[in-house]
Coordinates of C-alpha atoms in Angstrom, one line a residue:
X26 CA -42.4 30.4 -14.7
X27 CA -40.1 28.3 -16.6
X28 CA -41.6 25.6 -18.9
X29 CA -40.6 22.2 -17.9
X30 CA -41.7 18.8 -19.6
X31 CA -43.0 17.8 -16.3
X32 CA -43.3 19.2 -12.8
X33 CA -40.7 19.1 -10.1
X34 CA -42.4 16.8 -7.7
X35 CA -42.8 17.7 -4.2
X36 CA -44.3 16.2 -1.1
X37 CA -43.7 14.7 2.4
X38 CA -44.1 10.9 2.3
X39 CA -41.6 9.6 -0.4
X40 CA -40.3 10.0 -3.8
X41 CA -38.8 7.4 -6.5
X42 CA -37.4 8.4 -9.8
X43 CA -36.0 6.0 -12.2
X44 CA -35.3 5.2 -15.9
X45 CA -38.5 3.2 -16.3
X46 CA -41.9 4.0 -15.2
X47 CA -42.7 0.5 -13.9
X48 CA -39.5 0.4 -11.6
X49 CA -40.5 3.7 -10.2
X50 CA -44.1 2.6 -9.3
X51 CA -42.8 -0.7 -7.7
X52 CA -40.5 1.4 -5.5
X53 CA -43.4 3.7 -4.7
X54 CA -45.5 0.7 -3.7
X55 CA -42.8 -0.5 -1.2
X56 CA -42.8 2.9 0.3
X57 CA -46.6 2.9 0.5
X58 CA -46.3 -0.6 2.3
X59 CA -44.2 0.9 5.0
X60 CA -40.8 0.2 3.6
X61 CA -37.9 2.8 3.8
X62 CA -35.7 4.1 1.1
X63 CA -33.4 1.2 1.0
X64 CA -36.3 -1.4 0.7
X65 CA -37.7 0.7 -2.3
X66 CA -34.3 1.0 -3.9
X67 CA -34.1 -2.9 -3.9
X68 CA -37.5 -3.3 -5.5
X69 CA -36.7 -0.7 -8.0
X70 CA -33.6 -2.1 -9.0
X71 CA -34.9 -5.7 -9.3
X72 CA -37.5 -4.3 -11.7
X73 CA -34.9 -2.6 -13.6
X74 CA -33.3 -6.0 -14.1
X75 CA -36.5 -7.4 -15.7
X76 CA -38.0 -4.5 -17.6
X77 CA -34.7 -3.0 -19.3
X78 CA -32.9 -6.3 -20.2
X79 CA -31.0 -4.5 -23.0
X80 CA -29.6 -2.1 -20.1
X81 CA -28.9 -4.2 -17.1
X82 CA -29.5 -7.7 -15.5
X83 CA -29.3 -9.6 -12.4
X84 CA -25.6 -10.6 -13.1
X85 CA -24.4 -7.1 -13.6
X86 CA -23.1 -4.6 -11.4
X87 CA -24.4 -1.5 -9.2
X88 CA -22.6 1.2 -7.2
X89 CA -24.9 2.9 -4.6
X90 CA -24.4 6.3 -2.7
X91 CA -26.7 6.5 0.4
X92 CA -27.4 8.9 3.2
X93 CA -28.7 7.6 6.4
X94 CA -30.5 10.2 8.2
X95 CA -30.6 8.7 11.5
X96 CA -26.8 8.5 11.8
X97 CA -26.1 11.4 9.4
X98 CA -23.7 9.1 7.7
X99 CA -23.2 9.0 3.8
X100 CA -21.5 6.0 2.4
X101 CA -20.6 4.2 -1.0
X102 CA -21.7 0.6 -1.4
X103 CA -19.5 -1.1 -3.9
X104 CA -21.6 -3.7 -6.0
X105 CA -18.9 -3.8 -8.7
X106 CA -17.5 -7.4 -9.0
X107 CA -13.9 -8.2 -9.4
X108 CA -11.9 -10.1 -12.1
X109 CA -11.8 -13.8 -11.9
X110 CA -8.6 -15.3 -10.3
X111 CA -7.6 -17.0 -13.6
X112 CA -7.9 -13.5 -15.4
X113 CA -4.4 -12.4 -16.0
X114 CA -3.0 -10.6 -18.9
X115 CA -0.6 -13.8 -19.5
X116 CA -3.6 -16.0 -19.6
X117 CA -5.1 -13.8 -22.4
X118 CA -2.1 -13.3 -24.2
X119 CA -2.0 -17.2 -24.6
X120 CA -5.4 -17.0 -26.1
X121 CA -4.4 -14.4 -28.6
X122 CA -6.4 -11.7 -27.1
X123 CA -4.9 -8.2 -27.4
X124 CA -7.9 -6.5 -26.1
X125 CA -10.8 -7.8 -24.1
X126 CA -13.7 -8.2 -26.0
X127 CA -16.9 -6.1 -25.5
X128 CA -19.0 -9.3 -25.7
X129 CA -18.8 -13.0 -24.7
X130 CA -17.6 -14.8 -21.8
X131 CA -14.0 -13.7 -21.4
X132 CA -15.1 -10.1 -20.3
X133 CA -17.3 -11.4 -17.4
X134 CA -16.4 -10.3 -13.7
X135 CA -18.0 -11.4 -10.5
X136 CA -21.8 -10.4 -10.8
X137 CA -22.2 -7.7 -8.0
X138 CA -26.0 -6.6 -8.3
X139 CA -27.4 -9.5 -6.3
X140 CA -24.9 -9.2 -3.6
X141 CA -25.5 -5.4 -3.4
X142 CA -29.3 -5.6 -3.1
X143 CA -29.1 -8.3 -0.5
X144 CA -26.5 -6.2 1.4
X145 CA -28.7 -3.0 1.2
X146 CA -31.9 -4.9 2.2
X147 CA -30.3 -6.9 4.9
X148 CA -28.4 -4.2 6.7
X149 CA -30.4 -1.1 6.0
X150 CA -33.9 -2.3 5.0
X151 CA -36.9 -3.4 6.9
X152 CA -38.9 -5.7 4.8
X153 CA -38.7 -9.3 3.7
X154 CA -37.0 -10.2 0.4
X155 CA -40.1 -11.6 -0.9
X156 CA -41.9 -8.3 -0.3
X157 CA -39.6 -6.3 -2.4
X158 CA -38.8 -9.0 -5.0
X159 CA -42.4 -9.9 -5.8
X160 CA -42.6 -6.9 -8.3
X161 CA -39.8 -8.1 -10.5
X162 CA -41.0 -11.9 -10.1
X163 CA -44.4 -10.9 -11.3
X164 CA -43.2 -8.8 -14.4
X165 CA -40.7 -11.7 -15.3
X166 CA -43.4 -14.4 -15.1
X167 CA -46.6 -12.5 -16.2
X168 CA -45.0 -10.0 -18.6
X169 CA -44.2 -6.4 -19.3
X170 CA -44.5 -4.3 -22.3
X171 CA -41.2 -4.5 -24.3
X172 CA -39.4 -1.4 -24.8
X173 CA -39.0 0.1 -28.3
X174 CA -35.2 0.3 -27.7
X175 CA -35.1 -3.4 -26.3
X176 CA -37.2 -4.7 -29.3
X177 CA -34.6 -2.9 -31.6
X178 CA -31.6 -4.4 -29.9
X179 CA -33.2 -7.8 -30.1
X180 CA -33.8 -7.3 -33.8
X181 CA -30.3 -6.2 -34.4
X182 CA -29.1 -9.3 -32.7
X183 CA -31.2 -11.9 -34.6
X184 CA -28.3 -13.2 -36.6
X185 CA -26.1 -13.5 -33.5
X186 CA -28.9 -15.3 -31.7
X187 CA -29.5 -17.6 -34.4
X188 CA -26.0 -18.5 -35.3
X189 CA -24.1 -18.4 -32.1
X190 CA -26.0 -17.7 -29.0
X191 CA -28.8 -20.4 -29.0
X192 CA -29.9 -19.9 -25.3
X193 CA -30.7 -16.3 -26.2
X194 CA -32.5 -17.2 -29.3
X195 CA -34.8 -19.4 -27.0
X196 CA -35.6 -16.6 -24.8
X197 CA -35.6 -13.4 -27.1
X198 CA -36.8 -14.7 -30.2
X199 CA -40.4 -16.4 -29.2
X200 CA -42.1 -18.2 -31.9
X201 CA -38.9 -17.9 -33.8
X202 CA -39.0 -14.0 -34.5
X203 CA -38.0 -10.9 -32.7
X204 CA -40.8 -9.4 -30.7
X205 CA -42.5 -6.2 -31.9
X206 CA -42.2 -2.9 -29.5
X207 CA -44.9 -3.1 -27.0
X208 CA -45.3 -6.9 -26.8
X209 CA -46.1 -8.4 -23.6
X210 CA -42.7 -10.0 -22.8
X211 CA -42.1 -12.8 -20.4
X212 CA -39.0 -14.4 -19.0
X213 CA -40.2 -17.4 -17.0
X214 CA -36.7 -18.8 -16.3
X215 CA -35.7 -15.5 -14.6
X216 CA -38.9 -15.7 -12.6
X217 CA -37.9 -19.3 -11.4
X218 CA -34.6 -18.2 -10.5
X219 CA -35.7 -15.0 -8.5
X220 CA -38.4 -17.2 -6.8
X221 CA -35.9 -20.1 -5.9
X222 CA -33.5 -17.4 -4.4
X223 CA -36.4 -16.0 -2.2
X224 CA -37.6 -19.5 -1.3
X225 CA -34.0 -20.7 -0.3
X226 CA -33.6 -17.7 1.7
X227 CA -36.9 -18.3 3.5
X228 CA -36.1 -22.0 4.1
X229 CA -32.9 -21.0 6.2
X230 CA -35.2 -19.5 9.0
X231 CA -33.9 -17.4 11.7
X232 CA -34.0 -13.6 11.5
X233 CA -34.9 -11.6 8.7
X234 CA -31.1 -10.8 8.1
X235 CA -30.3 -14.4 8.2
X236 CA -32.9 -15.1 5.7
X237 CA -31.7 -12.4 3.3
X238 CA -28.2 -13.5 3.8
X239 CA -29.3 -17.1 2.8
X240 CA -30.7 -15.8 -0.3
X241 CA -27.3 -14.0 -1.1
X242 CA -25.4 -17.3 -0.5
X243 CA -27.9 -19.1 -2.7
X244 CA -26.6 -17.0 -5.6
X245 CA -22.9 -16.8 -4.8
X246 CA -22.3 -20.3 -3.3
X247 CA -25.3 -22.2 -4.4
X248 CA -27.2 -23.2 -7.5
X249 CA -26.7 -19.9 -9.4
X250 CA -22.8 -20.0 -9.0
X251 CA -23.0 -23.6 -10.1
X252 CA -25.1 -22.9 -13.2
X253 CA -22.7 -20.0 -14.0
X254 CA -19.6 -22.1 -13.8
X255 CA -21.1 -24.8 -16.0
X256 CA -22.1 -22.2 -18.7
X257 CA -18.7 -20.5 -18.8
X258 CA -16.7 -23.7 -19.3
X259 CA -18.4 -24.0 -22.8
X260 CA -16.7 -21.7 -25.5
X261 CA -19.1 -19.2 -27.1
X262 CA -18.7 -16.7 -29.9
X263 CA -17.6 -13.1 -28.8
X264 CA -16.9 -11.4 -32.1
X265 CA -13.5 -13.1 -32.8
X266 CA -12.5 -15.9 -35.2
X267 CA -12.8 -18.3 -32.6
X268 CA -15.2 -18.9 -29.7
X269 CA -13.9 -18.7 -26.3
X270 CA -14.7 -20.3 -22.9
X271 CA -14.7 -17.8 -19.9
X272 CA -12.6 -17.7 -16.7
X273 CA -15.1 -17.1 -14.1
X274 CA -15.7 -19.8 -11.6
X275 CA -18.0 -20.7 -8.8
X276 CA -15.1 -20.2 -6.3
X277 CA -14.7 -16.6 -7.7
X278 CA -18.4 -16.0 -6.8
X279 CA -17.9 -17.7 -3.3
X280 CA -15.0 -15.4 -2.4
X281 CA -16.5 -12.0 -3.3
X282 CA -18.5 -9.7 -1.1
X283 CA -19.9 -6.1 -1.1
X284 CA -17.8 -3.5 0.6
X285 CA -18.7 -0.2 2.0
X286 CA -16.4 2.8 1.9
X287 CA -16.4 6.6 2.4
X288 CA -17.4 8.6 -0.5
X289 CA -14.7 10.8 -2.4
X290 CA -16.0 14.4 -1.8
X291 CA -15.2 18.1 -2.7
X292 CA -16.6 21.2 -1.6
X293 CA -17.8 23.2 -4.6
X294 CA -20.1 26.3 -5.2
X295 CA -20.9 26.3 -1.4
X296 CA -22.1 22.6 -1.4
X297 CA -20.4 19.2 -0.9
X298 CA -20.5 16.8 -3.8
X299 CA -20.2 13.0 -3.3
X300 CA -18.9 10.2 -5.6
X301 CA -17.1 6.9 -5.7
X302 CA -13.4 6.7 -5.5
X303 CA -11.3 6.3 -8.6
X304 CA -12.0 2.6 -9.0
X305 CA -14.9 4.1 -10.9
X306 CA -15.0 7.5 -13.0
X307 CA -16.9 9.5 -10.3
X308 CA -14.0 11.6 -9.2
X309 CA -14.2 13.0 -12.9
X310 CA -17.3 14.9 -12.1
X311 CA -15.5 16.2 -9.0
X312 CA -12.4 17.4 -10.7
X313 CA -14.7 19.0 -13.3
X314 CA -16.7 21.1 -10.7
X315 CA -13.4 22.3 -9.1
X316 CA -11.9 23.5 -12.2
X317 CA -15.0 25.2 -13.4
X318 CA -15.3 26.9 -10.0
X319 CA -11.6 28.1 -10.4
X320 CA -12.4 29.5 -13.8
X321 CA -15.6 31.0 -12.6
X322 CA -17.7 29.1 -15.0
X323 CA -20.5 29.1 -12.7
X324 CA -21.0 32.9 -13.7
X325 CA -21.2 32.3 -17.2
X326 CA -24.6 32.4 -19.0
X327 CA -26.2 28.9 -19.1
X328 CA -26.1 27.4 -22.7
X329 CA -23.7 30.1 -23.9
X330 CA -20.7 29.2 -26.3
X331 CA -18.4 30.4 -23.4
X332 CA -19.8 28.0 -20.9
X333 CA -20.0 24.9 -23.3
X334 CA -16.4 25.5 -24.5
X335 CA -15.1 25.8 -20.9
X336 CA -17.0 22.8 -19.8
X337 CA -15.7 20.6 -22.8
X338 CA -12.2 21.7 -22.1
X339 CA -12.3 21.0 -18.4
X340 CA -13.9 17.7 -19.1
X341 CA -11.1 16.7 -21.5
X342 CA -8.6 17.3 -18.7
X343 CA -10.5 15.3 -16.3
X344 CA -10.9 12.5 -18.6
X345 CA -7.1 12.6 -19.3
X346 CA -6.6 12.0 -15.5
X347 CA -9.0 9.4 -15.6
X348 CA -7.0 7.6 -18.3
X349 CA -3.7 8.1 -16.5
X350 CA -4.6 7.7 -12.8
X351 CA -7.9 5.8 -12.3
X352 CA -8.2 2.2 -11.5
X353 CA -8.2 -0.5 -8.7
X354 CA -4.9 -2.1 -9.4
X355 CA -2.4 0.8 -8.4
X356 CA 0.6 -0.1 -6.5
X357 CA 0.5 2.9 -4.4
X358 CA -1.7 4.5 -1.8
X359 CA -5.0 5.0 -3.7
X360 CA -6.3 7.3 -0.8
X361 CA -3.4 9.6 -1.1
X362 CA -3.5 9.6 -4.9
X363 CA -7.2 10.6 -4.6
X364 CA -6.4 13.4 -2.2
X365 CA -4.0 14.9 -4.6
X366 CA -6.2 14.6 -7.6
X367 CA -8.9 16.4 -5.6
X368 CA -6.7 19.1 -4.0
X369 CA -8.0 22.6 -4.9
X370 CA -4.6 23.6 -5.7
X371 CA -4.2 20.9 -8.5
X372 CA -7.7 21.7 -9.8
X373 CA -6.4 25.6 -10.1
X374 CA -3.3 24.4 -11.7
X375 CA -5.1 22.2 -14.5
X376 CA -7.7 24.9 -14.9
X377 CA -5.1 27.3 -16.2
X378 CA -4.6 25.0 -19.1
X379 CA -8.0 26.0 -20.6
X380 CA -7.5 28.4 -23.5
X381 CA -9.7 30.1 -25.9
X382 CA -9.6 27.4 -28.5
X383 CA -10.0 23.6 -28.4
X384 CA -7.1 21.5 -27.4
X385 CA -6.4 18.5 -29.7
X386 CA -4.4 16.4 -27.2
X387 CA -4.7 14.0 -24.1
X388 CA -3.2 16.0 -21.1
X389 CA -3.1 14.1 -17.9
X390 CA -1.7 16.1 -15.0
X391 CA 1.1 15.3 -12.3
X392 CA -1.0 15.1 -8.8
X393 CA 1.4 15.4 -5.9
X394 CA 4.3 15.7 -8.5
X395 CA 3.8 12.1 -9.8
X396 CA 4.8 11.6 -13.5
X397 CA 1.5 10.7 -15.7
X398 CA 1.7 7.6 -17.8
X399 CA -0.9 7.1 -20.5
X400 CA -1.9 3.6 -21.4
X401 CA -0.1 2.8 -24.9
X402 CA -3.7 1.9 -26.3
X403 CA -5.0 5.1 -25.3
X404 CA -2.3 7.2 -26.9
X405 CA -2.6 5.2 -30.1
X406 CA -6.5 5.6 -30.0
X407 CA -5.8 9.5 -29.9
X408 CA -3.6 9.0 -33.0
X409 CA -5.8 6.9 -34.9
X410 CA -9.1 8.7 -34.3
X411 CA -12.4 6.9 -35.4
X412 CA -16.0 6.6 -34.7
X413 CA -16.6 6.8 -31.1
X414 CA -18.9 4.1 -29.6
X415 CA -22.2 6.0 -29.3
X416 CA -25.1 4.0 -27.7
X417 CA -27.1 1.0 -28.8
X418 CA -26.6 1.3 -32.5
X419 CA -22.8 0.9 -32.4
X420 CA -21.4 -2.5 -33.2
X421 CA -18.6 -3.6 -30.7
X422 CA -17.8 -7.1 -32.2
X423 CA -18.0 -9.1 -35.4
X424 CA -15.5 -9.6 -38.4
X425 CA -16.2 -9.0 -42.1
X426 CA -19.4 -11.3 -42.8
X427 CA -19.9 -12.1 -39.1
X428 CA -23.0 -10.7 -37.1
X429 CA -22.4 -7.6 -34.8
X430 CA -23.3 -7.0 -31.2
X431 CA -24.7 -3.5 -30.3
X432 CA -23.4 -2.0 -26.9
X433 CA -25.4 -1.8 -23.9
X434 CA -26.2 1.1 -21.7
X435 CA -27.2 1.6 -18.0
X436 CA -30.2 2.2 -15.7
X437 CA -30.5 4.8 -12.6
X438 CA -32.6 5.1 -9.5
X439 CA -33.0 7.7 -6.9
X440 CA -35.3 7.2 -3.8
X441 CA -36.1 9.3 -0.7
X442 CA -38.4 8.5 2.1
X443 CA -40.3 10.3 4.9
X444 CA -37.3 9.8 7.3
X445 CA -34.9 11.6 5.1
X446 CA -32.8 8.6 4.0
X447 CA -31.7 9.1 0.3
X448 CA -30.5 6.3 -2.1
X449 CA -28.8 6.8 -5.6
X450 CA -27.8 3.7 -7.5
X451 CA -26.7 2.8 -11.1
X452 CA -27.4 -0.7 -12.3
X453 CA -25.8 -1.8 -15.2
X454 CA -24.0 -4.7 -17.1
X455 CA -25.2 -8.1 -18.0
X456 CA -27.2 -6.8 -21.0
X457 CA -28.9 -9.1 -23.1
X458 CA -26.5 -8.3 -25.7
X459 CA -23.4 -8.8 -23.6
X460 CA -23.0 -12.5 -23.6
X461 CA -25.2 -15.6 -24.4
X462 CA -28.2 -16.2 -22.1
X463 CA -27.6 -18.8 -19.5
X464 CA -30.9 -20.9 -20.1
X465 CA -31.2 -22.3 -16.7
X466 CA -31.0 -18.8 -15.0
X467 CA -32.8 -16.8 -17.6
X468 CA -30.0 -14.0 -17.6
X469 CA -26.6 -13.3 -19.1
X470 CA -23.3 -12.5 -17.6
X471 CA -21.7 -9.1 -17.8
X472 CA -18.7 -7.7 -19.9
X473 CA -17.2 -5.1 -17.5
X474 CA -13.7 -6.6 -17.8
X475 CA -13.5 -5.1 -21.1
X476 CA -12.5 -1.7 -19.2
X477 CA -9.4 -3.3 -18.0
X478 CA -6.0 -2.5 -19.8
X479 CA -3.9 -5.4 -21.0
X480 CA -0.7 -3.4 -20.3
X481 CA 0.9 -4.3 -17.0
X482 CA 1.6 -1.6 -14.4
X483 CA -1.3 0.6 -14.8
X484 CA -3.9 1.6 -12.3
X485 CA -6.5 0.0 -14.8
X486 CA -4.6 -3.0 -15.7
X487 CA -6.1 -6.5 -15.6
X488 CA -5.1 -8.2 -12.1
X489 CA -7.1 -11.0 -10.6
X490 CA -9.4 -9.9 -7.8
X491 CA -9.3 -6.3 -8.7
X492 CA -12.3 -4.1 -10.0
X493 CA -12.5 -2.8 -13.5
X494 CA -12.5 1.1 -13.8
X495 CA -16.3 1.3 -14.1
X496 CA -18.2 4.1 -15.8
X497 CA -21.2 3.8 -13.3
X498 CA -21.3 6.8 -11.2
X499 CA -24.2 7.9 -8.8
X500 CA -23.8 11.0 -7.1
X501 CA -25.0 12.9 -4.0
X502 CA -24.9 16.5 -2.8
X503 CA -25.1 17.6 0.5
X504 CA -26.3 21.2 0.0
X505 CA -25.2 24.1 2.2
X506 CA -28.7 24.3 3.8
X507 CA -28.4 20.7 5.1
X508 CA -30.8 19.0 2.4
X509 CA -29.4 15.9 0.5
X510 CA -30.0 15.2 -3.2
X511 CA -29.3 12.0 -4.9
X512 CA -28.8 12.0 -8.7
X513 CA -27.3 10.2 -11.6
X514 CA -27.6 9.0 -15.4
X515 CA -27.1 6.1 -17.7
X516 CA -24.6 7.0 -20.4
X517 CA -21.1 5.2 -19.9
X518 CA -18.4 7.8 -20.3
X519 CA -21.1 10.5 -20.6
X520 CA -22.5 10.1 -17.1
X521 CA -20.1 12.4 -15.4
X522 CA -20.4 15.1 -18.4
X523 CA -24.2 15.2 -18.6
X524 CA -24.5 15.9 -14.8
X525 CA -22.2 18.9 -15.2
X526 CA -24.9 21.2 -16.7
X527 CA -27.4 19.8 -14.8
X528 CA -25.6 20.7 -11.3
X529 CA -24.7 24.1 -12.7
X530 CA -28.2 24.9 -13.5
X531 CA -29.4 23.7 -10.1
X532 CA -26.5 24.7 -7.8
X533 CA -25.2 27.9 -9.5
X534 CA -28.4 29.1 -10.8
X535 CA -31.0 28.0 -8.8
X536 CA -33.2 26.1 -11.3
X537 CA -35.4 23.3 -10.0
X538 CA -34.6 19.8 -10.5
X539 CA -36.9 19.3 -13.6
X540 CA -35.8 22.5 -15.4
X541 CA -31.9 21.4 -14.6
X542 CA -32.7 18.0 -16.2
X543 CA -34.6 19.6 -19.4
X544 CA -32.0 22.1 -20.1
X545 CA -30.1 21.3 -23.4
X546 CA -27.0 19.1 -22.9
X547 CA -23.7 18.1 -24.5
X548 CA -20.6 16.1 -24.1
X549 CA -17.1 15.6 -25.5
X550 CA -16.0 12.2 -27.2
X551 CA -12.4 13.5 -27.3
X552 CA -11.2 10.8 -24.7
X553 CA -10.8 7.3 -25.6
X554 CA -14.1 5.4 -24.9
X555 CA -14.2 3.1 -22.0
X556 CA -16.0 0.3 -24.1
X557 CA -14.7 -1.7 -27.0
X558 CA -13.4 -0.8 -29.4
X559 CA -11.8 1.8 -27.4
X560 CA -11.4 4.6 -29.8
X561 CA -11.1 8.3 -29.5
X562 CA -12.8 11.2 -31.6
X563 CA -10.3 13.9 -31.2
X564 CA -11.9 17.2 -30.7
X565 CA -15.3 15.6 -31.0
X566 CA -18.5 17.1 -29.3
X567 CA -22.1 16.1 -29.3
X568 CA -24.5 19.1 -28.6
X569 CA -28.3 18.9 -28.6
X570 CA -29.9 20.9 -31.5
X571 CA -31.6 23.0 -28.7
X572 CA -28.3 24.7 -27.8
X573 CA -28.9 26.7 -31.0
X574 CA -27.0 27.3 -34.2
X575 CA -25.2 30.5 -32.9
X576 CA -23.6 28.3 -30.1
X577 CA -22.6 25.5 -32.4
X578 CA -21.1 27.9 -34.8
X579 CA -19.2 29.5 -31.9
X580 CA -17.7 26.2 -30.9
X581 CA -16.7 25.3 -34.4
X582 CA -14.9 28.5 -34.6
X583 CA -13.0 27.6 -31.5
X584 CA -11.8 24.2 -33.2
X585 CA -14.4 21.7 -31.7
X586 CA -15.7 19.1 -34.2
X587 CA -19.3 19.4 -33.3
X588 CA -22.0 17.0 -34.3
X589 CA -25.5 18.1 -33.8
X590 CA -27.8 15.5 -32.1
X591 CA -31.7 15.4 -31.7
X592 CA -33.2 18.3 -29.5
X593 CA -33.9 15.6 -26.8
X594 CA -31.2 13.0 -27.0
X595 CA -28.4 13.4 -24.5
X596 CA -28.7 12.2 -21.0
X597 CA -31.2 10.4 -18.7
X598 CA -30.7 12.0 -15.5
X599 CA -33.0 11.6 -12.4
X600 CA -32.8 12.8 -9.0
X601 CA -34.5 12.8 -5.6
X602 CA -33.9 14.3 -2.1
X603 CA -34.9 16.4 0.7
X604 CA -35.3 20.2 0.9
X605 CA -34.5 22.5 3.8
X606 CA -38.0 23.0 4.8
X607 CA -38.5 19.4 5.4
X608 CA -40.4 18.6 1.9
X609 CA -39.2 16.0 -0.5
X610 CA -38.5 16.4 -4.1
X611 CA -37.9 14.3 -7.3
X612 CA -37.6 14.6 -11.1
X613 CA -36.8 12.3 -14.2
X614 CA -35.8 12.8 -17.7
X615 CA -38.1 13.1 -20.5
X616 CA -35.6 11.8 -23.0
X617 CA -36.2 8.4 -24.2
X618 CA -39.9 8.6 -23.0
X619 CA -39.5 6.2 -20.3
X620 CA -38.1 7.4 -17.1
X621 CA -40.5 8.7 -14.5
X622 CA -40.5 10.1 -11.1
X623 CA -43.5 9.4 -8.8
X624 CA -44.2 10.6 -5.1
X625 CA -46.5 12.2 -2.8

C-alpha cells in the first residue's frame, strides 16, 4: 500500500473538498441538510470568500464546471466579469498607463462571483439562499481563526493600509495593529452586506427562484452597485506616483450576467477531459495532455527526469500558444480557433518540437495555418528575463520608498452528491491586497483586468465588455468507465501545470486521488506571468525537493534553470467525484495545511 498524507475518502452520501476546512465543513453541512451539490458548492464558496480573504472575495470571479447527473449534461458556467465600458486602451494611455496595475481600482472588472453563485443556486440548487449563506454570515459576524498566510499578508500590507488604504486599515488593523495568526477575526460590514442581500431577496417574495434573483439584483442593480460606483470615483493609490480613480460603474454591473457554455474537451488516455474555452487558460491543460500522449509520456516513469523534462517542454509550447491565441477579444470565430488548437494533428505537430534539451524560446504554433503573433510585451519579457512572480511574497506595486503590495492567489472547491452531481469551481480575485476595502460593504474589488494586453488587435487586448484571459481553471474528467471527477487547484499560471502530474498519476498509472495529489510536483516559469509585473524567467523550473537530487541534476544537464523548493510547496489540488461502482470519492491537498476533504 502506498503511503499518503490522508486517506482517499470514499462513501455513498456526499463529498466536499476545498482549500479550507471550514468551507468544506459548511458544504458538507448543506449536503446533510438535504441540499444537492449545487447548494453545497454555493455554501462552500461563500465561506471561502470570508475565511480566505487574501485569496478571494465576494467581488471576485469564479468559473465553474459542473456535471448534472439527471440530464447527463456537463457545462461551464462563466462567473468571470468583463471590462468596464469606459476601459479602453486609449483611456488608459491618456492617464499615462502603459501596463494595467496589479493593484488598485483601474484593474477592476465587473464582479462575477455573486452572480455565479446566485445562478448556480437558483437554476440548479434546491435550498433557500439563507440556508446556504448562513455559514458565511456567521463566520463574518462571529469570527473565524485567521490563517497564518492571511496574517502575514496583512502584516506586509500595514504600510499600504496606514498610508493609502484607510478603509482596509480600519478592517484589517483592529486596535491599530496587524492581527496575529490564529486570531479570531471578524468582518461585521461583510456580514451586514450578506445579510442585507439575503433579506432583500426574501422581501421580494414569490418563488424560490424569484427570491434568489432578487438577491442577485440587489448586488448588481441595487445598493452594492451604488456603493461600488461611489467608491470607484475616489482616486486611490495603486503603486504609481499618482492615485487613480477606477472605470467601473453601476451601469457596468447592471448590464452583466452569467453565461453558460459547452466545455472545451479532448479525448486523452481513454478519457474525456473538460475545461473552459480560451477566454481562460483551461485549454493549456488539454493541449499538454494531447502532446504528452503523442509523445508516449504516459509510459515514462512517474517523477523521472525524462518525464519532468518532457512535461516542462510541452508546457512551454502550450503556454506559448496561450500568449498568442487565447483571449476574449479575437475578431475571428473563437470556436473554430479552439477546434484547431485542440486538433490531434496539431498536437502531434507541436509535440515533434520537443527535443532532448531545454528550449530557450517562446514558440507559438500556427493552428489551422494561422500566423501567430506574440504580444510585443511578451517578447520583451522573454528578452529581459527577471524574477517571476511567485506567490504571496512577491511585490507587484510600489516605487522606491513606497509600500509594496503582495500578489494574491486563489481557492478551489469540488463537490459530489449522492445523486451523482459534480461541481468544480475556482473562486479568486478581490483579495484584501487587490485594492482598498469598501468600508460600507466589507470587501475589495478585484484586479483581473491586469491580464489584458494594452496592445490592440490581440485576442487578449483590452476591449470594453470582454473578459480578461483569466488563469482560473477548474477541470473535469469523464472517465472511460462512466464515472465523473471534478478537480482543480489555486496557483495562477501554475494551475494547468500542477494538474498534469496529478492526472498522469491517476489516469495513466492508476494511483488513487490522494496519492496523485501527494506526489512531488513541479512547474515552469519560462513563459511570461499573467500577473503584474509580467516578467518571464527563461528556462526557469520550480521543483519540489522530493523529486530528488538525481532528477534535478538531470534537468540541469538538459539546460533547465531549476530552483528547488520545499518538499511540500507546489500545488493545492483537490478533487471529488463518482466511481464506476456507485461509490463517491474525494481528496484534498496537504500542502499549506489548510485544505480538507470531508464526506461519508
